[in-house]
CSV table of C-alpha atoms in Angstrom, one decimal:
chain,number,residue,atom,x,y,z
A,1,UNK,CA,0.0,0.0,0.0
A,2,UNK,CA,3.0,2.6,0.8
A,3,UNK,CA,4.4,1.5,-2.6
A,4,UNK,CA,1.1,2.3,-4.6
A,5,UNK,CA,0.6,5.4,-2.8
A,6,UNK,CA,4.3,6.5,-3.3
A,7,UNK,CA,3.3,6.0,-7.2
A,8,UNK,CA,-0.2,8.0,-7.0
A,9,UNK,CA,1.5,10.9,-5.7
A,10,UNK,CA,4.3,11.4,-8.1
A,11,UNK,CA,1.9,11.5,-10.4
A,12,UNK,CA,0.0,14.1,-9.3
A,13,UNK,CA,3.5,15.7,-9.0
A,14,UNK,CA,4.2,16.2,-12.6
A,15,UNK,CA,0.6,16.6,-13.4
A,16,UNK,CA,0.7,20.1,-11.5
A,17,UNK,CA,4.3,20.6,-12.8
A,18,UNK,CA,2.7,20.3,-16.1
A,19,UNK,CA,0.5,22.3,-15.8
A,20,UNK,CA,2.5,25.2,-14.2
A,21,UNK,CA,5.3,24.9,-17.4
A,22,UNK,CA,2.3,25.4,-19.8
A,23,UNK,CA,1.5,23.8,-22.9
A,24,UNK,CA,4.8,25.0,-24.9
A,25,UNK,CA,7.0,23.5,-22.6
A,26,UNK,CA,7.0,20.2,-23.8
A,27,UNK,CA,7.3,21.0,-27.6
A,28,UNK,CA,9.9,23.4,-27.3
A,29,UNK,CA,13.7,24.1,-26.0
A,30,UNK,CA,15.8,27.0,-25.1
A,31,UNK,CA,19.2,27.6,-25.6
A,32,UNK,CA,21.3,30.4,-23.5
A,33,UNK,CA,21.4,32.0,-27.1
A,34,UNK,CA,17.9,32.3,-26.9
A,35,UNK,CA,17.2,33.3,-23.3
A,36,UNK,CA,18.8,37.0,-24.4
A,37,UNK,CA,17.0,36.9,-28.0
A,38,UNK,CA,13.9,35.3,-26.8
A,39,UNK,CA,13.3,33.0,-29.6
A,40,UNK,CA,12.0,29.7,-29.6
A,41,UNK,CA,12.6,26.4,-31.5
A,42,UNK,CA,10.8,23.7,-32.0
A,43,UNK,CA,12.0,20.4,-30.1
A,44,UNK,CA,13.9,17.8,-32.4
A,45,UNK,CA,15.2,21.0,-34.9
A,46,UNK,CA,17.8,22.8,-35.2
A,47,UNK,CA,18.7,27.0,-35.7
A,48,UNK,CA,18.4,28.0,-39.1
A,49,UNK,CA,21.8,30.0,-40.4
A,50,UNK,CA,24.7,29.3,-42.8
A,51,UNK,CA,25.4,25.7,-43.7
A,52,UNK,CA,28.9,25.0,-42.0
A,53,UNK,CA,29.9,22.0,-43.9
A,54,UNK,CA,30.3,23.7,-47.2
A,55,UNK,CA,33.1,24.7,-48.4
A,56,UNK,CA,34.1,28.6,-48.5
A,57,UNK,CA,36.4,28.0,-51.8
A,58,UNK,CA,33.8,26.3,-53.9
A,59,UNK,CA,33.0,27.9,-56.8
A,60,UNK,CA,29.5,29.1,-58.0
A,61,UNK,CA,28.5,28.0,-61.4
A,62,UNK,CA,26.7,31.0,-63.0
A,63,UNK,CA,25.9,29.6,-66.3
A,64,UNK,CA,23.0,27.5,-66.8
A,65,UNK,CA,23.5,24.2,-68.4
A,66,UNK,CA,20.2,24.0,-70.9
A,67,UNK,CA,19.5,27.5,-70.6
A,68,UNK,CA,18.7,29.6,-73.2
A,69,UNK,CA,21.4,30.1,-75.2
A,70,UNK,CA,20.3,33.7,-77.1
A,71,UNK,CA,18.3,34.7,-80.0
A,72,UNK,CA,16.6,31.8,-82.2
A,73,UNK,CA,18.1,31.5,-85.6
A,74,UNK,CA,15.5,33.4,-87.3
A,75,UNK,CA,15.9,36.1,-84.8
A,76,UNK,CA,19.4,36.1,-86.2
A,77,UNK,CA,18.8,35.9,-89.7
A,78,UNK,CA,15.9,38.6,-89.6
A,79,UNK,CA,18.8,41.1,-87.8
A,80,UNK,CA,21.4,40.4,-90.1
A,81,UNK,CA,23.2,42.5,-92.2
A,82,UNK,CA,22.7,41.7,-95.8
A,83,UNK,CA,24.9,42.5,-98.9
A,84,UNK,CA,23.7,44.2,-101.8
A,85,UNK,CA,22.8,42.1,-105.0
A,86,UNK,CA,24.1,44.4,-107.7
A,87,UNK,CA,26.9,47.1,-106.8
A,88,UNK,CA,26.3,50.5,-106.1
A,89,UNK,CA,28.1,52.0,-109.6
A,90,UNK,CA,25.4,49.8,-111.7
A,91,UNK,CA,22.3,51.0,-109.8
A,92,UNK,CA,23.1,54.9,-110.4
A,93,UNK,CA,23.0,55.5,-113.8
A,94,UNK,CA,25.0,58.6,-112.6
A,95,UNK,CA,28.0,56.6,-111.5
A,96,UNK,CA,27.5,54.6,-114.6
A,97,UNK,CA,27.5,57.5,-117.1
A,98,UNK,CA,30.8,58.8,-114.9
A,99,UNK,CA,32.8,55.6,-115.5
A,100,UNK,CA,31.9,55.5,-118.9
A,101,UNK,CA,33.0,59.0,-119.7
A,102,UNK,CA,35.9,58.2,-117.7
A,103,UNK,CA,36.9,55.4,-120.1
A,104,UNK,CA,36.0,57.2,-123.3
A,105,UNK,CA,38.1,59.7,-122.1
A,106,UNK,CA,41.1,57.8,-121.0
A,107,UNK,CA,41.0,56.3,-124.1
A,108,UNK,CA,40.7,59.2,-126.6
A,109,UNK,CA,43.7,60.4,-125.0
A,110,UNK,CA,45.7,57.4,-125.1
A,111,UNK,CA,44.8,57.3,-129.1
A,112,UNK,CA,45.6,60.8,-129.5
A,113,UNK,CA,48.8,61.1,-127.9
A,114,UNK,CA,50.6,57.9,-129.6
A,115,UNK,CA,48.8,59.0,-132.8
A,116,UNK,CA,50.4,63.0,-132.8
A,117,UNK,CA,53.9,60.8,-131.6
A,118,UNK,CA,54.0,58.2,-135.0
A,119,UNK,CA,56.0,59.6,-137.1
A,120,UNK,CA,58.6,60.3,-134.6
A,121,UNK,CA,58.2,56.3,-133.2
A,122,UNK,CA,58.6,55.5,-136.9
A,123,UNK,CA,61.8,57.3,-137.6
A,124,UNK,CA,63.5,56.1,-134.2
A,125,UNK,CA,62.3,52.1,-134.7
A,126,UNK,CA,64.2,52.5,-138.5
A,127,UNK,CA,66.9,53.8,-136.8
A,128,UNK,CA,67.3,51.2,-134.8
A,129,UNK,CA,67.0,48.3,-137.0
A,130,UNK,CA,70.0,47.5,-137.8
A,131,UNK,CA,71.2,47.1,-134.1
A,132,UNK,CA,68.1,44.7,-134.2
A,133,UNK,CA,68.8,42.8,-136.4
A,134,UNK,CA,72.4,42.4,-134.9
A,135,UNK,CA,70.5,41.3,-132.2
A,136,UNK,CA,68.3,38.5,-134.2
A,137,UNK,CA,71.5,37.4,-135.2
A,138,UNK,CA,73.2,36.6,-132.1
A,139,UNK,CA,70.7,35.6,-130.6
A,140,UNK,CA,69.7,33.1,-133.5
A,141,UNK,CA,73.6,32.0,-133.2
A,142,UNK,CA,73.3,31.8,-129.1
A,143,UNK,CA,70.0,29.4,-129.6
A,144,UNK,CA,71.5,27.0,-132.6
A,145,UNK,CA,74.8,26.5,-130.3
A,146,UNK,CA,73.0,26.0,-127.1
A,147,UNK,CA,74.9,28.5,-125.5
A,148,UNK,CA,72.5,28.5,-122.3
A,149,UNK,CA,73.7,25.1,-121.0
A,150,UNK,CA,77.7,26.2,-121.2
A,151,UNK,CA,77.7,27.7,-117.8
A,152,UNK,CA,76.4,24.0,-116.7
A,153,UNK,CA,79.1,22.2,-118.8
A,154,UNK,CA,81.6,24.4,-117.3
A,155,UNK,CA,80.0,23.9,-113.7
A,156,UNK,CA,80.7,20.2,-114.2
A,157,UNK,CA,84.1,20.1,-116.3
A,158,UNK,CA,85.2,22.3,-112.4
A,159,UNK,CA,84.3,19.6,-110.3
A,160,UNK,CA,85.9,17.3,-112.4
A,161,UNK,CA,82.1,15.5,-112.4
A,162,UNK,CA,82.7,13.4,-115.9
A,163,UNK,CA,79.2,11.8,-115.3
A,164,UNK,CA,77.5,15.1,-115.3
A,165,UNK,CA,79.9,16.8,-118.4
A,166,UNK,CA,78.8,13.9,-120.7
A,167,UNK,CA,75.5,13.9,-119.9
A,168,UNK,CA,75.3,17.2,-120.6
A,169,UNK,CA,77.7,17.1,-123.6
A,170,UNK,CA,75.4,14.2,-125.0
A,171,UNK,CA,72.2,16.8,-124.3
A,172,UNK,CA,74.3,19.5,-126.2
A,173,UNK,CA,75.3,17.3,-129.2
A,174,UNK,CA,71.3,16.2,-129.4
A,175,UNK,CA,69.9,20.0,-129.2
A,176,UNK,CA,72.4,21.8,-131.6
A,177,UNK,CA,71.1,18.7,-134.2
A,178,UNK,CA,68.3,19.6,-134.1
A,179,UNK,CA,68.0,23.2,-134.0
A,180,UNK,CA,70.5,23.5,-136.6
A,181,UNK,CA,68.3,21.5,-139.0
A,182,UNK,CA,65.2,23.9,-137.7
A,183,UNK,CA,67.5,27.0,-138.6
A,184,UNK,CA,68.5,25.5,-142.4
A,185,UNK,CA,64.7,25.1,-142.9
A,186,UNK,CA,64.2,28.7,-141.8
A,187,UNK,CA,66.9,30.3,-143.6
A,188,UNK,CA,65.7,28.5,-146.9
A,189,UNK,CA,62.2,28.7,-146.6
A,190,UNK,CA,62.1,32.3,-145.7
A,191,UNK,CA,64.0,34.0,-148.5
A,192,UNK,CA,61.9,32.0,-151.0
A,193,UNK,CA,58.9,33.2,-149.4
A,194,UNK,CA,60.6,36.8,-149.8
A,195,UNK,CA,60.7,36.7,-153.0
A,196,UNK,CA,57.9,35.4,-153.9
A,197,UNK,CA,56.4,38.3,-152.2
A,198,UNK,CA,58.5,40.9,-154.0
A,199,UNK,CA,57.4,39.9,-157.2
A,200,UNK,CA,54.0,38.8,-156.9
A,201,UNK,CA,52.5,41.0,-153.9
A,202,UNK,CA,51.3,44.2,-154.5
A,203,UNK,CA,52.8,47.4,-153.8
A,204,UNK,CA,51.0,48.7,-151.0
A,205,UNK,CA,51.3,44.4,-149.8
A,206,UNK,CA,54.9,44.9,-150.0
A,207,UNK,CA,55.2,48.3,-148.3
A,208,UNK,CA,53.7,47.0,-145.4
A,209,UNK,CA,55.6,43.9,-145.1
A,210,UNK,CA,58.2,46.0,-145.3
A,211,UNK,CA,57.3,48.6,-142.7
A,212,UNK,CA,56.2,45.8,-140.1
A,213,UNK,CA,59.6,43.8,-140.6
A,214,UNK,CA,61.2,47.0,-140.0
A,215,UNK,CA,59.3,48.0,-137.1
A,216,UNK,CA,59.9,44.8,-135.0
A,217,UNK,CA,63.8,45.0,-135.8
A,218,UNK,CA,63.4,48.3,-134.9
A,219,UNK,CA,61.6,47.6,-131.4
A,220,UNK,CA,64.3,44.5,-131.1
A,221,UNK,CA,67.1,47.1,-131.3
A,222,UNK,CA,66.2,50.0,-128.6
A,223,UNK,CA,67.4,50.0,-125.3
A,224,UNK,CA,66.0,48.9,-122.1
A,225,UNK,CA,66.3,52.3,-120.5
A,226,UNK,CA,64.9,54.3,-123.2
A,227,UNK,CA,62.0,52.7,-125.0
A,228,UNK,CA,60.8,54.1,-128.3
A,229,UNK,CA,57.2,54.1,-127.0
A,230,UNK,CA,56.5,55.8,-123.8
A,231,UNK,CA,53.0,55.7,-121.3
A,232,UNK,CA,50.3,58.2,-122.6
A,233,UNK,CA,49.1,58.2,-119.0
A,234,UNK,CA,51.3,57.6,-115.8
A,235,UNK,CA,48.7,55.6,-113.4
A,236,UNK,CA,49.5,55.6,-110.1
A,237,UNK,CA,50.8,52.2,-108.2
A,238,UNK,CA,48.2,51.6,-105.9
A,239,UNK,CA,49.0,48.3,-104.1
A,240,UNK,CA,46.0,46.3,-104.2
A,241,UNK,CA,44.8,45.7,-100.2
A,242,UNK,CA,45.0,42.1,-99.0
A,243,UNK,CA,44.9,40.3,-95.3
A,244,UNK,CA,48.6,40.2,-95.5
A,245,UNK,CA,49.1,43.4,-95.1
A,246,UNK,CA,45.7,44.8,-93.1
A,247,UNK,CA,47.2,42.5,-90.5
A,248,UNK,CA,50.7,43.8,-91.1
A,249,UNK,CA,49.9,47.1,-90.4
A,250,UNK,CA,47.2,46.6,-87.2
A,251,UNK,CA,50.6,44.7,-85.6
A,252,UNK,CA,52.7,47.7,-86.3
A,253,UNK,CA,50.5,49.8,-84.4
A,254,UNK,CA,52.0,48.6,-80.6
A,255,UNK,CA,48.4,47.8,-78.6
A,256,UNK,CA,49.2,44.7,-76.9
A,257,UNK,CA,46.0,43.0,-77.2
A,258,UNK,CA,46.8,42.8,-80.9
A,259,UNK,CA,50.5,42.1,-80.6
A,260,UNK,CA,49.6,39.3,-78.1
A,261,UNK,CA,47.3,37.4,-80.1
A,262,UNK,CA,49.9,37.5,-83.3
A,263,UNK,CA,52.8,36.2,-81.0
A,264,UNK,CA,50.6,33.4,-80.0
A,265,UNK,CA,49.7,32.9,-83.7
A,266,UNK,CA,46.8,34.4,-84.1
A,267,UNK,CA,45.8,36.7,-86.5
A,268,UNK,CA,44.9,39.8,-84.1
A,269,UNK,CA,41.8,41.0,-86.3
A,270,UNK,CA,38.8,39.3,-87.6
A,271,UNK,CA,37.8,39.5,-91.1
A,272,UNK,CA,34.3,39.8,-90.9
A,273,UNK,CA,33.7,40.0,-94.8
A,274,UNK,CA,35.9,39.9,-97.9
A,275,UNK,CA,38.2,42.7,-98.6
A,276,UNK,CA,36.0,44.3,-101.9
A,277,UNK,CA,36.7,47.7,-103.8
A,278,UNK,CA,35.0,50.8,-102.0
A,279,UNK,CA,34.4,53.3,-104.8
A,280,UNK,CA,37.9,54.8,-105.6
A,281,UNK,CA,40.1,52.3,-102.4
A,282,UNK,CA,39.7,49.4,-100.8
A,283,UNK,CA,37.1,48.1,-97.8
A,284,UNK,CA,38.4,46.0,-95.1
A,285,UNK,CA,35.8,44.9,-92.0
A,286,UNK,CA,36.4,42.9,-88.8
A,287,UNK,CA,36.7,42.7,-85.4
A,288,UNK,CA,39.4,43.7,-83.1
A,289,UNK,CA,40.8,41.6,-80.5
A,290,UNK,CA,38.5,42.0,-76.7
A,291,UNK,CA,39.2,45.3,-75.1
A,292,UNK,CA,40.4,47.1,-78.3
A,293,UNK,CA,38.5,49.4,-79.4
A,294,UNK,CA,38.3,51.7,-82.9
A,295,UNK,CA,39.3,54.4,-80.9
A,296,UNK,CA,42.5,52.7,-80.2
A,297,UNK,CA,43.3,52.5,-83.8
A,298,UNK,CA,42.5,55.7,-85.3
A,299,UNK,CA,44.4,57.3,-82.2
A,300,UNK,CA,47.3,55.5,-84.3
A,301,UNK,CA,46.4,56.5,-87.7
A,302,UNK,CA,49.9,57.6,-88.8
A,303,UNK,CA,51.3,54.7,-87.8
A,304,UNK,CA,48.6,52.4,-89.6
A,305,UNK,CA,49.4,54.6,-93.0
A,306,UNK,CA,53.0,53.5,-92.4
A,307,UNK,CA,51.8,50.0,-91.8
A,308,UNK,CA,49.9,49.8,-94.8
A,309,UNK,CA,52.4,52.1,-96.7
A,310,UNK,CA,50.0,54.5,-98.1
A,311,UNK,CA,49.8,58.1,-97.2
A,312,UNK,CA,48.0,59.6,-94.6
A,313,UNK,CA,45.2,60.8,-96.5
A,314,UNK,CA,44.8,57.3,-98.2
A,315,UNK,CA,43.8,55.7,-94.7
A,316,UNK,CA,40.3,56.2,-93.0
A,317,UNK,CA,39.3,53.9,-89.7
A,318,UNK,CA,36.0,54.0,-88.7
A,319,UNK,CA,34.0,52.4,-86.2
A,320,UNK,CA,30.4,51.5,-87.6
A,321,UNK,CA,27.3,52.8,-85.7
A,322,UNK,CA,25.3,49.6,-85.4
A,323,UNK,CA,27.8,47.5,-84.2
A,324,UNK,CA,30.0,47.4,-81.3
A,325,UNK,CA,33.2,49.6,-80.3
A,326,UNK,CA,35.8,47.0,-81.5
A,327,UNK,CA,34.0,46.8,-84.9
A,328,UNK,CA,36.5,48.0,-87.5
A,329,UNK,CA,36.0,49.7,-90.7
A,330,UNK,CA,38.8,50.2,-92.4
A,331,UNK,CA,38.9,52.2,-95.9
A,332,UNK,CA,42.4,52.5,-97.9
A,333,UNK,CA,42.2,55.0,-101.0
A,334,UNK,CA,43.9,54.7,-104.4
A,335,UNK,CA,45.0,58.0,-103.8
A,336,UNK,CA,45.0,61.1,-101.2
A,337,UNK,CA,42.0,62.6,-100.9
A,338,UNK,CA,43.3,65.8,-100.0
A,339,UNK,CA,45.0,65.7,-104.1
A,340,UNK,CA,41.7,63.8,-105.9
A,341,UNK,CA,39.8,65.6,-107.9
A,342,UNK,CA,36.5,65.8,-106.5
A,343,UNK,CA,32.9,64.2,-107.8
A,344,UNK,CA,31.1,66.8,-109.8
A,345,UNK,CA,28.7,68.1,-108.1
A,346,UNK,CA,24.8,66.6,-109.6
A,347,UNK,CA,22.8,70.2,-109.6
């Protein structure tokens, strides 16, 4: 009985220690952190904060794999930059009618100025026939003896090479057979046909045979330095643009970024589209390396002229308003702009 009623007490112990806690008591714990910040948390869980276990130095992936990866392919196509069809010179009939008077006129002075100048390139091609035909001579001698091959022989004959000298010697023998039949054949068949056509050609026939033999002697005789017939018009050498030497010239410039990529054998600019003619120069577009910008380059404009080897006036960088700042258009002229003559002027 002392046991049992032991027992029936302790119960009624906790029941009014229950009761006194209140209801929270039992679903809830305090922690000393708590007792100044008064919060609560629920029994069996733990404070929310910072996940300890992960590791400070882990990097944070910032691209998503499967994500969008930008505009569609028809957004692309429907924002690109299309070429024209048909070149800008054969859509204006202006620029059309400019060229061809252009021409016409380039060419009426070309005819005019060798035609005033004929009777002088006639007396100076008569005057030098006879040196041409000294020439026709020994050269026909030089050909029928194989003279080009002698420095060969002689080659071989000084390193005492016999193998080589009769090889050669055996080519020799089989050439100047040969040709020399080829030159008997010629020199009999072309003074018969000479005089066939001084007696049965007419006059004015005859005259001109005469005139063109003597005009190719003539232009066989005069001198390397001081041709007979000189240019009606001295066109200016302008050296057609390639890759070669638009990337020559952006690595002559001294931005790193460009130098850089060329040491690790790249090209250090982008070709974006073919290298085409502009009107009166050449159009070169691409992209610079990252962090270059157009600014960069036209900053350096002397120095790209040198690059390029044009003059200063001959060389326009440009950035292009639709695209971005390392976007370059490049435009070499034929000529400085500063010494063209300028477009004539439509009103």
């Amino acid at each position: 009985m002392t046991h049992e009623s032991g027992d029936a007490h302790e119960r009624e112990s906790f029941a009014r220690l229950d009761k006194e806690i209140g209801p929270h008591s039992a679903h809830s714990t305090r922690t000393p952190e708590d007792e100044e910040s008064g919060a609560l948390h629920p029994a069996g869980s733990a404070p929310v904060g910072p996940d300890e276990s992960a590791d400070p130095t882990e990097a944070i992936m910032v691209d998503r794999p499967g994500g969008p990866s930008g505009p569609r392919l028809v957004d692309r196509v429907r924002s690109s930059k299309r070429r024209t069809v048909i070149p800008a010179w054969a859509r204006s009939w202006d620029e059309f009618k400019t060229a061809g008077r252009g021409v016409a006129a380039y060419a009426w002075h070309v005819a005019s100025y060798h035609a005033v100048r004929t009777p002088w390139y006639a007396l100076r091609l008569t005057a030098h026939a006879p040196r041409g035909f000294a020439r026709f001579l020994g050269e026909s001698m030089r050909w029928m003896s194989d003279a080009e091959g002698e420095p060969l022989r002689q080659d071989a004959a000084g390193r005492e090479d016999v193998g080589d000298y009769l090889k050669l010697s055996r080519q020799r023998d089989r050439r100047v057979r040969w040709r020399t039949l080829v030159s008997i054949v010629i020199g009999t068949v072309g003074p018969a046909v000479a005089l066939a056509l001084y007696v049965l050609a007419p006059t004015w026939l005859l005259a001109l045979a005469t005139a063109a033999a003597v005009m190719m002697l003539g232009r066989l005789g005069q001198s390397a330095d001081a041709p007979v017939i000189n240019r009606a018009v001295e066109i200016p050498k302008a050296t057609r643009l390639t890759s070669d030497i638009v990337l020559r010239a952006l690595g002559s410039l001294g931005i790193h970024a460009i130098n850089q990529d060329q040491s690790k054998g790249g090209p250090g600019f982008t070709f974006t589209a073919p290298i085409t003619r502009d009107g009166p120069g050449w159009l070169a577009e691409g992209n610079l390396p990252y962090g270059v910008t157009v600014t960069d380059v036209a900053d350096r404009r002397e120095r790209l002229a040198s690059g390029l080897r044009r003059p200063l006036g001959c060389v326009w960088p440009e950035a292009v308003a639709d695209e971005h700042t390392g976007h370059l258009r490049l435009w070499v002229g034929d000529e400085d702009l500063a010494k063209s003559r300028p477009a004539p002027w439509p009103l």
